[in-house]
JSON list of C-alpha atoms and ligand atoms in Angstrom, two decimals:
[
{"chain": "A", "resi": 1, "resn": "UNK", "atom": "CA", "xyz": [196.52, -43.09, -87.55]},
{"chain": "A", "resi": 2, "resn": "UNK", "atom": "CA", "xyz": [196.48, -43.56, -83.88]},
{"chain": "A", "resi": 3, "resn": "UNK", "atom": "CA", "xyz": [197.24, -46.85, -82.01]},
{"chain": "A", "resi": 4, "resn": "UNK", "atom": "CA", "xyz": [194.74, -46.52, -79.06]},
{"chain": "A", "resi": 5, "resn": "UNK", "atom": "CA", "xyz": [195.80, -47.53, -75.73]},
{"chain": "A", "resi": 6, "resn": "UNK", "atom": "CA", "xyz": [192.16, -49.11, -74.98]},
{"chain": "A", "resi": 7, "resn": "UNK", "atom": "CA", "xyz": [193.69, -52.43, -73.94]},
{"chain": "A", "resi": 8, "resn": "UNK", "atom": "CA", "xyz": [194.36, -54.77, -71.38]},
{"chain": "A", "resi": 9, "resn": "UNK", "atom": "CA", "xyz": [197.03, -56.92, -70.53]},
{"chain": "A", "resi": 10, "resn": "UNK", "atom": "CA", "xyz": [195.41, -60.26, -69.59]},
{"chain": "A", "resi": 11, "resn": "UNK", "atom": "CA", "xyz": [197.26, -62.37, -66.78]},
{"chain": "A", "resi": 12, "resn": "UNK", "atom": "CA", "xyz": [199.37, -64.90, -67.49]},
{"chain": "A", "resi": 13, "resn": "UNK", "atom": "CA", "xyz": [198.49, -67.83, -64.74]},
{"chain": "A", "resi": 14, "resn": "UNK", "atom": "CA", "xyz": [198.74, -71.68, -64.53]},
{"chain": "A", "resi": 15, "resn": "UNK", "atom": "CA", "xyz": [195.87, -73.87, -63.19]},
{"chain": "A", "resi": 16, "resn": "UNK", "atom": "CA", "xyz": [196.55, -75.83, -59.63]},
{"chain": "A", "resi": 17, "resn": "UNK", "atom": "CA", "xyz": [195.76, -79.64, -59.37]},
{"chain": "A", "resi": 18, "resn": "UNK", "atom": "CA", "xyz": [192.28, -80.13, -58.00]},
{"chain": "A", "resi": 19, "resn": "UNK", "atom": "CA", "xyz": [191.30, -76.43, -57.16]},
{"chain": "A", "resi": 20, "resn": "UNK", "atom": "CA", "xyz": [189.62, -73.24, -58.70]},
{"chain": "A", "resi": 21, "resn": "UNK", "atom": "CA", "xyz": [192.38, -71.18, -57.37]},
{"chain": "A", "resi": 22, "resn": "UNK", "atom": "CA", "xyz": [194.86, -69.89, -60.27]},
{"chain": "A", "resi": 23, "resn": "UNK", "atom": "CA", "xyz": [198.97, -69.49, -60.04]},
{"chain": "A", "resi": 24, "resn": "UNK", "atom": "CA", "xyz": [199.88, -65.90, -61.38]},
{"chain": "A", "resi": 25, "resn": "UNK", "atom": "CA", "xyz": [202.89, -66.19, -63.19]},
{"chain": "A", "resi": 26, "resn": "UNK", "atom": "CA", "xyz": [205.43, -63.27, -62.92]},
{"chain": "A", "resi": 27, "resn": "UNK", "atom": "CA", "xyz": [208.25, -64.42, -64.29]},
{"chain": "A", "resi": 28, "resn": "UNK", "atom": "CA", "xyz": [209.80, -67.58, -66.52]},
{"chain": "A", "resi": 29, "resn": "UNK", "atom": "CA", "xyz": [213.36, -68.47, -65.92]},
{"chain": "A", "resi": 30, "resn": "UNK", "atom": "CA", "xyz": [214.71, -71.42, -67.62]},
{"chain": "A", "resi": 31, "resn": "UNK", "atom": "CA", "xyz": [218.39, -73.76, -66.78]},
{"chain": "A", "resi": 32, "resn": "UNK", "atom": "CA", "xyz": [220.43, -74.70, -69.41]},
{"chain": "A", "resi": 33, "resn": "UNK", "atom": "CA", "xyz": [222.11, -78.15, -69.57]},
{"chain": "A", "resi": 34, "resn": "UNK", "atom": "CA", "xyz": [221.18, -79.68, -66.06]},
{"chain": "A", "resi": 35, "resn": "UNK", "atom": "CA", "xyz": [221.12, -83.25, -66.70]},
{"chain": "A", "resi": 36, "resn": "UNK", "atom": "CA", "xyz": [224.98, -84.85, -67.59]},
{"chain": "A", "resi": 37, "resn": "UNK", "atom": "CA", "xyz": [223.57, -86.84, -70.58]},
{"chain": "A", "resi": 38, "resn": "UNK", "atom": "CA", "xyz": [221.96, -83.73, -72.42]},
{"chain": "A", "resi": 39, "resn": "UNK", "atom": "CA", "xyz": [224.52, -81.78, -71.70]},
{"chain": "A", "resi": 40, "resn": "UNK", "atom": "CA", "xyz": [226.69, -84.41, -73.70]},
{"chain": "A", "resi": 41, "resn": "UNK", "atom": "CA", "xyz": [224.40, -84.71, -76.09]},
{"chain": "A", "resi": 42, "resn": "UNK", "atom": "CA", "xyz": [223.75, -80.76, -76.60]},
{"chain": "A", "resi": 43, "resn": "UNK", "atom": "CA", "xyz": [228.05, -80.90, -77.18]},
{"chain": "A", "resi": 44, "resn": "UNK", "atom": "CA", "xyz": [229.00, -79.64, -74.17]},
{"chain": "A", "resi": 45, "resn": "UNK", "atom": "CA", "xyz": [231.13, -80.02, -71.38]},
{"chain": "A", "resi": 46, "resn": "UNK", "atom": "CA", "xyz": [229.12, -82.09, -68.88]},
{"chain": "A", "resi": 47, "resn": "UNK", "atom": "CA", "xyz": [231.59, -81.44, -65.76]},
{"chain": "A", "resi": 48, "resn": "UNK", "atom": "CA", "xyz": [229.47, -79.26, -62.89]},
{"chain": "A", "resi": 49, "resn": "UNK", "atom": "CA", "xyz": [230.48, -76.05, -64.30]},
{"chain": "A", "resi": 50, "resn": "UNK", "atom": "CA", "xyz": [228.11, -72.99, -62.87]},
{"chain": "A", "resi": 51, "resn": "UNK", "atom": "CA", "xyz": [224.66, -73.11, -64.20]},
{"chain": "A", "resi": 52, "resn": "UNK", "atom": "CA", "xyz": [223.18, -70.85, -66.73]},
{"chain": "A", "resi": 53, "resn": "UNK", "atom": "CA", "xyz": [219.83, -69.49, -66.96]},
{"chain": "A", "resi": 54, "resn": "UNK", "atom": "CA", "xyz": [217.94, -67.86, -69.49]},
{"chain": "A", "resi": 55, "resn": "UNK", "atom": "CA", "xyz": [214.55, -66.37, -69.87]},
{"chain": "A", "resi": 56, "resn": "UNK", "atom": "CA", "xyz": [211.12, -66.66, -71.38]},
{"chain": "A", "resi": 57, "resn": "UNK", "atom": "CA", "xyz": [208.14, -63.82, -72.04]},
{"chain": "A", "resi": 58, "resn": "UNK", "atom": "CA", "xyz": [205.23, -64.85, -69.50]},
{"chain": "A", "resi": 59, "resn": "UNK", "atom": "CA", "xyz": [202.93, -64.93, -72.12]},
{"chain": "A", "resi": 60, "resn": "UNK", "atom": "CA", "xyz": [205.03, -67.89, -74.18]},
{"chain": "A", "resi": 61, "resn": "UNK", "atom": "CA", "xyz": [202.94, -70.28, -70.95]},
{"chain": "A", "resi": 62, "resn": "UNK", "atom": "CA", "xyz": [200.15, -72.97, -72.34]},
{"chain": "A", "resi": 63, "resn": "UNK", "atom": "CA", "xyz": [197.87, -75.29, -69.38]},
{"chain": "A", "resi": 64, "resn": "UNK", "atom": "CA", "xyz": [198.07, -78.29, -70.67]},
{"chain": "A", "resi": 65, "resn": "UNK", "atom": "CA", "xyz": [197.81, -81.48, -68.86]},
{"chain": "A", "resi": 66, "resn": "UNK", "atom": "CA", "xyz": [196.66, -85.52, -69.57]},
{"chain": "A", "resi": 67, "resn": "UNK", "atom": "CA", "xyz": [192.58, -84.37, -69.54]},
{"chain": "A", "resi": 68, "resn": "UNK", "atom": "CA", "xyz": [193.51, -80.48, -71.22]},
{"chain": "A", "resi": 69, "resn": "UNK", "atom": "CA", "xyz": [195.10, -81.98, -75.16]},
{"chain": "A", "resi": 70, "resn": "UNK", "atom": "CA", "xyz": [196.31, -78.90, -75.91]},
{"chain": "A", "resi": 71, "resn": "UNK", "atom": "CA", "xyz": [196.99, -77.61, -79.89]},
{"chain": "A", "resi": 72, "resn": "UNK", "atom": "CA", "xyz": [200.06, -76.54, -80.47]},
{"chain": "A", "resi": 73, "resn": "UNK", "atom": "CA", "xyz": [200.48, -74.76, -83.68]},
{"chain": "A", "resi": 74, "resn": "UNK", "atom": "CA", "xyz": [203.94, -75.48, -85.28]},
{"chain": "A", "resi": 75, "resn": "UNK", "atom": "CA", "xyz": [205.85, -72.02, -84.61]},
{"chain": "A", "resi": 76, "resn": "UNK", "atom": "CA", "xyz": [207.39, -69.99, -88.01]},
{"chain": "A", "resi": 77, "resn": "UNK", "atom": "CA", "xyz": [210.81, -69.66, -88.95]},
{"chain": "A", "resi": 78, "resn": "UNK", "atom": "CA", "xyz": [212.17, -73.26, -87.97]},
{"chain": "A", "resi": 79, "resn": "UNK", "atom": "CA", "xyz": [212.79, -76.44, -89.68]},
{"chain": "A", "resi": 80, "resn": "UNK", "atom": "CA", "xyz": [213.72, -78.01, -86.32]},
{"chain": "A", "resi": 81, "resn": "UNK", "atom": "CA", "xyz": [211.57, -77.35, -83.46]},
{"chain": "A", "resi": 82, "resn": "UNK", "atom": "CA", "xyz": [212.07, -79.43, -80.64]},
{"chain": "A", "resi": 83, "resn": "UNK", "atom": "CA", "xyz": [210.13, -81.13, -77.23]},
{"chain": "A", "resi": 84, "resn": "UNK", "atom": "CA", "xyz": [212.40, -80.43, -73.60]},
{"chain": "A", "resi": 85, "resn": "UNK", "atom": "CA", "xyz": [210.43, -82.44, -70.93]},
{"chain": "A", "resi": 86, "resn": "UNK", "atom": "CA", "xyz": [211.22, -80.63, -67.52]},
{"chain": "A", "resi": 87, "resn": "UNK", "atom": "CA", "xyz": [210.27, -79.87, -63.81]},
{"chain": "A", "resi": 88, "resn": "UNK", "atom": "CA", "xyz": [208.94, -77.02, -62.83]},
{"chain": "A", "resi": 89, "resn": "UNK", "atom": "CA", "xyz": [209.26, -75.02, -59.43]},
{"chain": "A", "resi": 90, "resn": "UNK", "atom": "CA", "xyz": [207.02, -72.62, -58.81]},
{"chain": "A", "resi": 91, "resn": "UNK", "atom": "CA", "xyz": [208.40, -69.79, -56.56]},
{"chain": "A", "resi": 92, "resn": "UNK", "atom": "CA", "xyz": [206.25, -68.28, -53.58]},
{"chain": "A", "resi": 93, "resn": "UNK", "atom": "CA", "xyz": [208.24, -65.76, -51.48]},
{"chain": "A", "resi": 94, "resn": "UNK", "atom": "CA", "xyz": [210.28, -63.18, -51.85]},
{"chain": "A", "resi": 95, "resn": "UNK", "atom": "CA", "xyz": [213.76, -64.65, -52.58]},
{"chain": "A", "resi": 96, "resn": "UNK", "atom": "CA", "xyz": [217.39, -62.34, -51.95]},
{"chain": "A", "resi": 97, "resn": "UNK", "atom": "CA", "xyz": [220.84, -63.81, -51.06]},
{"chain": "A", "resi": 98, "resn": "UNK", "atom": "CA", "xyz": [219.23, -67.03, -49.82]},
{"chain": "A", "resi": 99, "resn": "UNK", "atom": "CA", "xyz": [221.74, -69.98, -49.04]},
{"chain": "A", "resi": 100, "resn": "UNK", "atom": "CA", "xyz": [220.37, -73.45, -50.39]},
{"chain": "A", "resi": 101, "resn": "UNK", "atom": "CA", "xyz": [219.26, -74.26, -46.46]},
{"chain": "A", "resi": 102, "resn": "UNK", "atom": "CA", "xyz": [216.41, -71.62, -46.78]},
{"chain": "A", "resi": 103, "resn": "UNK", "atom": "CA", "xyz": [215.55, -72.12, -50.64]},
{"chain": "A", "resi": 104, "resn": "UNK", "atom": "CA", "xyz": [212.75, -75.13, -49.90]},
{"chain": "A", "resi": 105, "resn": "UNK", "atom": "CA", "xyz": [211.10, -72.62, -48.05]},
{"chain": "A", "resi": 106, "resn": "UNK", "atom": "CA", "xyz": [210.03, -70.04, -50.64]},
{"chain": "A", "resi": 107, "resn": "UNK", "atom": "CA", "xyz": [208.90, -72.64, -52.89]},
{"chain": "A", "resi": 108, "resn": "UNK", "atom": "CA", "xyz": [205.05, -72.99, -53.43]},
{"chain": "A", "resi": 109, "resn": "UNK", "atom": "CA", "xyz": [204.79, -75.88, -55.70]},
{"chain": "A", "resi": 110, "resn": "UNK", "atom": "CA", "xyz": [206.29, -78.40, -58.95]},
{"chain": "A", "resi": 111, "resn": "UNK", "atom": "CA", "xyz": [204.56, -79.23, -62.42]},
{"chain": "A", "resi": 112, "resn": "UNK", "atom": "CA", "xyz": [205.77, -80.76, -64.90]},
{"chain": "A", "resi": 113, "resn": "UNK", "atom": "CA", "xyz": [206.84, -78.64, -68.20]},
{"chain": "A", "resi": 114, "resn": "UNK", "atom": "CA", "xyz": [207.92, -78.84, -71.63]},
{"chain": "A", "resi": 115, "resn": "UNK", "atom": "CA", "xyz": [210.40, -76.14, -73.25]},
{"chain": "A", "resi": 116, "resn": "UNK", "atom": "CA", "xyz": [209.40, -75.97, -76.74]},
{"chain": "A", "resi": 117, "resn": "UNK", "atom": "CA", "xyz": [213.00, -74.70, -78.45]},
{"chain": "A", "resi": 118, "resn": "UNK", "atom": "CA", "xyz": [212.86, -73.88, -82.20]},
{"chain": "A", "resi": 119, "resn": "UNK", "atom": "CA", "xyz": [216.61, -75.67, -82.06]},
{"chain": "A", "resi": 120, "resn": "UNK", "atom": "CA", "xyz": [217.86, -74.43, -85.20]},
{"chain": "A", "resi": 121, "resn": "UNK", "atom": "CA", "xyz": [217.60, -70.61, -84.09]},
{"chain": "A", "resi": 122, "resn": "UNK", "atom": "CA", "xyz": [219.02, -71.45, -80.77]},
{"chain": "A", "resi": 123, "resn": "UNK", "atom": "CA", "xyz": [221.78, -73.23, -82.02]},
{"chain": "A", "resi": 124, "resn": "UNK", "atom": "CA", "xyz": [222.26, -70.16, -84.52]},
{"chain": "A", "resi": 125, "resn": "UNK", "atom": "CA", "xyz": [222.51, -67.66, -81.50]},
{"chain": "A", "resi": 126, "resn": "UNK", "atom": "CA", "xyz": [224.45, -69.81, -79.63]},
{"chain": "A", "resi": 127, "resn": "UNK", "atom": "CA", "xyz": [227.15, -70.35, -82.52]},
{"chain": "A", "resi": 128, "resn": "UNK", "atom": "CA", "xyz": [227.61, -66.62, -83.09]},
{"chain": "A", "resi": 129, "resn": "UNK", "atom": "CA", "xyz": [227.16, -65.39, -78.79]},
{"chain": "A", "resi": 130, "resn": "UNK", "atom": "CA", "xyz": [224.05, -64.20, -79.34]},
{"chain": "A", "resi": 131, "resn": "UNK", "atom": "CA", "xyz": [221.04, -64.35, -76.87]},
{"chain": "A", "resi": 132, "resn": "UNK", "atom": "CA", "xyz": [218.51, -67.33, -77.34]},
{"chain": "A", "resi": 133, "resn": "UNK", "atom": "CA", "xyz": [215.23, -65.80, -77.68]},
{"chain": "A", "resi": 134, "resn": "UNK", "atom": "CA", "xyz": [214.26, -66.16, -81.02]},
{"chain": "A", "resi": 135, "resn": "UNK", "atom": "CA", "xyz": [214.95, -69.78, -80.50]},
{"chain": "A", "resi": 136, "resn": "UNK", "atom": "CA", "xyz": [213.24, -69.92, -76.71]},
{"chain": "A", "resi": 137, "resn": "UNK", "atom": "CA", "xyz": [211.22, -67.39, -76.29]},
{"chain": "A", "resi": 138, "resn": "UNK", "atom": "CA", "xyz": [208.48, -67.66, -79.00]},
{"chain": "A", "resi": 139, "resn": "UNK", "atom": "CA", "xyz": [204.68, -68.02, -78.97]},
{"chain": "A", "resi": 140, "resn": "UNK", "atom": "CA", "xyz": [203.16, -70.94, -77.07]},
{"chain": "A", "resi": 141, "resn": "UNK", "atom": "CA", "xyz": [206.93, -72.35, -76.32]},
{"chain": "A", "resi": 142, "resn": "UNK", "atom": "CA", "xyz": [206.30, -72.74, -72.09]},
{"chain": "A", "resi": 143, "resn": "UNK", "atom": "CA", "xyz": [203.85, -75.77, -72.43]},
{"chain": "A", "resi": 144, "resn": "UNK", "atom": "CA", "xyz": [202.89, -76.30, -68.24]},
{"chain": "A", "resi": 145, "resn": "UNK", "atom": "CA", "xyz": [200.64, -78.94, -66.31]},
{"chain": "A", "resi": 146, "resn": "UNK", "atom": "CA", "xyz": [198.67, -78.20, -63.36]},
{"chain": "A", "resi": 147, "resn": "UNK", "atom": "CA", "xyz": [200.60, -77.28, -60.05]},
{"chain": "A", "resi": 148, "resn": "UNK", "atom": "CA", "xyz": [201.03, -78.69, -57.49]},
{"chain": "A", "resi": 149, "resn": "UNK", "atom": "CA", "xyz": [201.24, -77.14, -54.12]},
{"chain": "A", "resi": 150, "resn": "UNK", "atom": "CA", "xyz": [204.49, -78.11, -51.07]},
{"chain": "A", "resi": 151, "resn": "UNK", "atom": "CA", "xyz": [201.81, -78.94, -48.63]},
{"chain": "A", "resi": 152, "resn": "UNK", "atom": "CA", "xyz": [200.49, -81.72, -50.94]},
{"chain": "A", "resi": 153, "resn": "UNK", "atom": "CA", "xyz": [203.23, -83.38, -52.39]},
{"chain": "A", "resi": 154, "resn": "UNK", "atom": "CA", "xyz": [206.48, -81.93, -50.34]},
{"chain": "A", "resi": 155, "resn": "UNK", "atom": "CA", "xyz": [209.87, -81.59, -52.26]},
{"chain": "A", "resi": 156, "resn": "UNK", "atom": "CA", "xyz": [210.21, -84.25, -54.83]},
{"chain": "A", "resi": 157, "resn": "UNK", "atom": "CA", "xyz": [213.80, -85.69, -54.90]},
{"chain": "A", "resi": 158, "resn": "UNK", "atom": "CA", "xyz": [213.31, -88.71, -56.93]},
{"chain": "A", "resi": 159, "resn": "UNK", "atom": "CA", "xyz": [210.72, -89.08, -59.78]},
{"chain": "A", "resi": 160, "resn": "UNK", "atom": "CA", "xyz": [210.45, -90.42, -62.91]},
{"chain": "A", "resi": 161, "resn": "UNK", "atom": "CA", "xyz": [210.69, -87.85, -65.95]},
{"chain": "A", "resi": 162, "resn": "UNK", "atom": "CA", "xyz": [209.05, -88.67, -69.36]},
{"chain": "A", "resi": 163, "resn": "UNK", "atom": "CA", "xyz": [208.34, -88.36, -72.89]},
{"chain": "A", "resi": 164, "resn": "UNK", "atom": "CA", "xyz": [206.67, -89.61, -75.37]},
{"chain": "A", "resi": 165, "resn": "UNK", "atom": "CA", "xyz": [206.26, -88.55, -79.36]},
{"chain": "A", "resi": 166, "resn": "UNK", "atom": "CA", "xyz": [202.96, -90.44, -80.65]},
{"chain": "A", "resi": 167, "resn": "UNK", "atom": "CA", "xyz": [203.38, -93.20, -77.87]},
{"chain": "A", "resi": 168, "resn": "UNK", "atom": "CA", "xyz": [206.77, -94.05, -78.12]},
{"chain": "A", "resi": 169, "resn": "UNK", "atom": "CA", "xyz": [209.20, -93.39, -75.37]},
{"chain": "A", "resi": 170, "resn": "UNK", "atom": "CA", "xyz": [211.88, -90.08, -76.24]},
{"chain": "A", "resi": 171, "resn": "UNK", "atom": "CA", "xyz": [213.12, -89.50, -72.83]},
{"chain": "A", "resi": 172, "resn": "UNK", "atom": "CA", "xyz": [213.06, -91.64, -69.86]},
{"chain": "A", "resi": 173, "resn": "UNK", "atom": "CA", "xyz": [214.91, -90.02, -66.91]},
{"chain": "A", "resi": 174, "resn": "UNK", "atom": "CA", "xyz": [214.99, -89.45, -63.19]},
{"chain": "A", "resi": 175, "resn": "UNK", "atom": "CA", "xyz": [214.70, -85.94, -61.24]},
{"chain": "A", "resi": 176, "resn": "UNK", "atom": "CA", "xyz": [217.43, -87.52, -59.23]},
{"chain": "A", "resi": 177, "resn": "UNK", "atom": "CA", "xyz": [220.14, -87.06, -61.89]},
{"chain": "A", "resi": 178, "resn": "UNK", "atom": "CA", "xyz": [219.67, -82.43, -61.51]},
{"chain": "A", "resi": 179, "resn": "UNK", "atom": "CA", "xyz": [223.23, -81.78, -62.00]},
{"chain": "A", "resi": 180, "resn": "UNK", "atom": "CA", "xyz": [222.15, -78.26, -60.01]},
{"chain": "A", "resi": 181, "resn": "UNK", "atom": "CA", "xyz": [219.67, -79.40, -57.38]},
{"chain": "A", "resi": 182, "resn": "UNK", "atom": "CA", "xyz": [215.83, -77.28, -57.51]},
{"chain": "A", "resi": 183, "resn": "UNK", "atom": "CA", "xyz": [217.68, -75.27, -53.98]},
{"chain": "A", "resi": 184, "resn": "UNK", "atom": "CA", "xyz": [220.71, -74.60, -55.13]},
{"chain": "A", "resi": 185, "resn": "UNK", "atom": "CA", "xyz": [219.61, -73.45, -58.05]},
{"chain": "A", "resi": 186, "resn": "UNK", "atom": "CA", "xyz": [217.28, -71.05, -56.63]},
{"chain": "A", "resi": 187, "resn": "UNK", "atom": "CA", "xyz": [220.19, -69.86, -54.13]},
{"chain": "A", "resi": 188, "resn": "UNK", "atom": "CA", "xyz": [222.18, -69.13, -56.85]},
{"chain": "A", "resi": 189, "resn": "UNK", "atom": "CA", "xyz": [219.64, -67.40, -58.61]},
{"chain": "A", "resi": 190, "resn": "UNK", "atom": "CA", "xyz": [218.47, -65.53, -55.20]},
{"chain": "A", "resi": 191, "resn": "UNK", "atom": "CA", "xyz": [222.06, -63.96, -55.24]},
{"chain": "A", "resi": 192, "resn": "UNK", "atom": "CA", "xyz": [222.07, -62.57, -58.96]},
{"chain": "A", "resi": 193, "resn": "UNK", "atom": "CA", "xyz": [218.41, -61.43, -58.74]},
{"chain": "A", "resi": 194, "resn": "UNK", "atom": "CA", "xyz": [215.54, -61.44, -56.67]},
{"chain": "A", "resi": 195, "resn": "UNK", "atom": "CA", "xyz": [213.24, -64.01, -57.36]},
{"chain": "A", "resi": 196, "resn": "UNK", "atom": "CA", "xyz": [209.39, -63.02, -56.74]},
{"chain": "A", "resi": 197, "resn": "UNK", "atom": "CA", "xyz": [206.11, -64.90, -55.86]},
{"chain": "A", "resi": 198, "resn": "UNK", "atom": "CA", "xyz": [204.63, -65.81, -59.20]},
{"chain": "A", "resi": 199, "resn": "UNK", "atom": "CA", "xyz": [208.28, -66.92, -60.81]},
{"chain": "A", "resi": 200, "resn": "UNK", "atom": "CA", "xyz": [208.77, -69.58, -62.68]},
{"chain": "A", "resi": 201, "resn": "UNK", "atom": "CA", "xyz": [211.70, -72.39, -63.21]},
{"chain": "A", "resi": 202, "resn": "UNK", "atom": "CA", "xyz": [212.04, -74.83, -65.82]},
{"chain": "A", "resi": 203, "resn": "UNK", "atom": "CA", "xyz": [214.67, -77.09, -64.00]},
{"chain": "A", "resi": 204, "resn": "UNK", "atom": "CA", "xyz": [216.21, -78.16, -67.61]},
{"chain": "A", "resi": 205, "resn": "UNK", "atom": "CA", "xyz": [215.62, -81.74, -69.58]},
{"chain": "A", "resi": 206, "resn": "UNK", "atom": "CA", "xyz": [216.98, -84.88, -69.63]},
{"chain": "A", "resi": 207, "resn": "UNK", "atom": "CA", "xyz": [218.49, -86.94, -72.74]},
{"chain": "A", "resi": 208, "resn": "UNK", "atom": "CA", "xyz": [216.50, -87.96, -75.57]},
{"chain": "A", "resi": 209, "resn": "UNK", "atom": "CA", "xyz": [215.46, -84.15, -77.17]},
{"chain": "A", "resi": 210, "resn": "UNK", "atom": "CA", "xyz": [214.54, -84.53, -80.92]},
{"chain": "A", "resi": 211, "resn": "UNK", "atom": "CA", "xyz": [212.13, -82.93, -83.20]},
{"chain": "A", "resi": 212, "resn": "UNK", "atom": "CA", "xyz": [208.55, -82.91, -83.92]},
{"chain": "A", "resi": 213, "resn": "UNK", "atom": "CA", "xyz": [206.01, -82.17, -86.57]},
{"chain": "A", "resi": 214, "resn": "UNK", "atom": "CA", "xyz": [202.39, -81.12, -87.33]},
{"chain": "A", "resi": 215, "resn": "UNK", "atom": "CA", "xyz": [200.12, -83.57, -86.24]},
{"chain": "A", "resi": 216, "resn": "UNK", "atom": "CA", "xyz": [202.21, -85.44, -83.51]},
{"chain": "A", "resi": 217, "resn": "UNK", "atom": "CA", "xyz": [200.77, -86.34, -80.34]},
{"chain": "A", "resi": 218, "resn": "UNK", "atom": "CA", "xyz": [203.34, -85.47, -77.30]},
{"chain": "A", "resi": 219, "resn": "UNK", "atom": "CA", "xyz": [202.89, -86.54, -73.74]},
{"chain": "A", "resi": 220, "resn": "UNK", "atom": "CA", "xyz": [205.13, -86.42, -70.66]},
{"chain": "A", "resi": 221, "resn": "UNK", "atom": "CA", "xyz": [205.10, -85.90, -67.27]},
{"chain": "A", "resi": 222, "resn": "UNK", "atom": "CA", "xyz": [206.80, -86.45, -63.98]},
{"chain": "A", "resi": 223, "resn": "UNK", "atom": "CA", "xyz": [205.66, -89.03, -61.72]},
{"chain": "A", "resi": 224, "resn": "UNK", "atom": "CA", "xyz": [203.18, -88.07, -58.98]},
{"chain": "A", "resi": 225, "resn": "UNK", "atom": "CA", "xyz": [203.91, -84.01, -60.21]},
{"chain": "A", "resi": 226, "resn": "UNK", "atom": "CA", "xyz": [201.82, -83.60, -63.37]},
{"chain": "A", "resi": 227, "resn": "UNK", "atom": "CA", "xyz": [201.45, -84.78, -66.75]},
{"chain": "A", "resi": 228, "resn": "UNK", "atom": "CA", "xyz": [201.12, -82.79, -70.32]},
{"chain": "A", "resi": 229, "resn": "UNK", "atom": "CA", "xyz": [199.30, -84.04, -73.29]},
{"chain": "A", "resi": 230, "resn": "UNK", "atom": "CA", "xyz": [200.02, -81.42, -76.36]},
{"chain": "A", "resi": 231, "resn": "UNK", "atom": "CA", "xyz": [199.24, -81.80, -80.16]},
{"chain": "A", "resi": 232, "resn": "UNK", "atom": "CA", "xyz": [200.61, -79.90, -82.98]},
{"chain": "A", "resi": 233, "resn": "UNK", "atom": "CA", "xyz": [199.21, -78.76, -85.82]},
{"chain": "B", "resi": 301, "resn": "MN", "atom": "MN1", "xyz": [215.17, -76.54, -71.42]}
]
């Protein structure tokens, strides 16, 4: 039988804090390890070693925020799937061989983010050198608040990041404590790839990852960015 070709791709965009207006999403790019107490925590060396990146289908993004309780269904194939409370910078301009000077400037806007990571498939990959998407990349795994845009809020330096797994606190950090800063990262980026308007970054999570299950209630946010409120089931 034939597979017909009768379809569209539908957009992948994120919804922008007190407007109509939609963010297109291009691109998801995700830091590993950029906060020194998850980095000890995830095993690894915490010194500033470079950064590395990995990737996420568009698709894999959820709008979520405080008002938007999203449902979460609880992915297959893992026995340990796991909340990664994060900033997100959402990329503008056109971005090649950029020094860290220029980087603010092709950045349209922040939200806050969660990394859903089925942790038991990552850590799999990661044993054995293998790439992380089974554990990353899945279905529904880019959870994302409302944007919102430089000329509102500027360049947030110092915010409060958060998490909380049916109203208890799971991670309780501070923006302030990037090992890789939001423009360095996307200068070192900038010189590997070009970075488009519509990317994405999750900026990476601070300590206090741990698991979840059907039915809990997960909120987070960072202060005066956006806030998430997911349940899974
Ligand atoms: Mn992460």
């Amino acid at each position: 039988m034939e597979v017909s070709l009768a379809f569209q791709l539908s957009p992948t965009i994120c919804n922008i804090i007190d407007s109509n207006d939609k963010f297109p999403v291009r691109r998801i790019l995700c830091v590993g390890a950029n906060y020194v107490a998850h980095a000890i925590e995830m095993g690894r060396d915490p010194s500033r070693e470079p950064p590395f990146f990995f990737a996420k289908p568009t698709d894999a993004i959820v709008n979520a925020d405080r008002v938007l309780d999203a449902i979460i269904p609880y992915p297959p194939n893992t026995s340990n799937f796991h909340y990664e409370m994060e900033m997100v910078v959402a990329i503008g301009k056109n971005a090649q061989n950029i020094e860290v000077e220029e980087a603010p400037n092709v950045i349209w806007g922040y939200g806050a983010g969660i990394d859903l990571t089925r942790r038991d498939l990552q850590k799999a990959a990661k044993d054995k050198g293998r790439p992380w998407e089974l554990g990353k990349g899945f279905d529904n795994s880019a959870i994302i608040s409302s944007l919102c845009p430089v000329s509102k809020i500027g360049h947030p330096k110092d915010s409060r990041i958060w998490l909380t797994v049916n109203d208890t606190i799971k991670q309780d950090s501070n923006i302030d404590k990037l090992i890789w800063s939001v423009p360095e990262m996307i200068s070192i980026l900038s010189k590997t790839m070009t970075l488009k308007p519509g990317d994405i970054i999750y900026t990476g999570t601070p300590e206090g990852v741990g698991p979840i299950s059907k039915g809990d209630k997960v909120c987070g946010g960072v202060d005066g960015i956006g806030e998430i409120s997911i349940t899974i089931s």
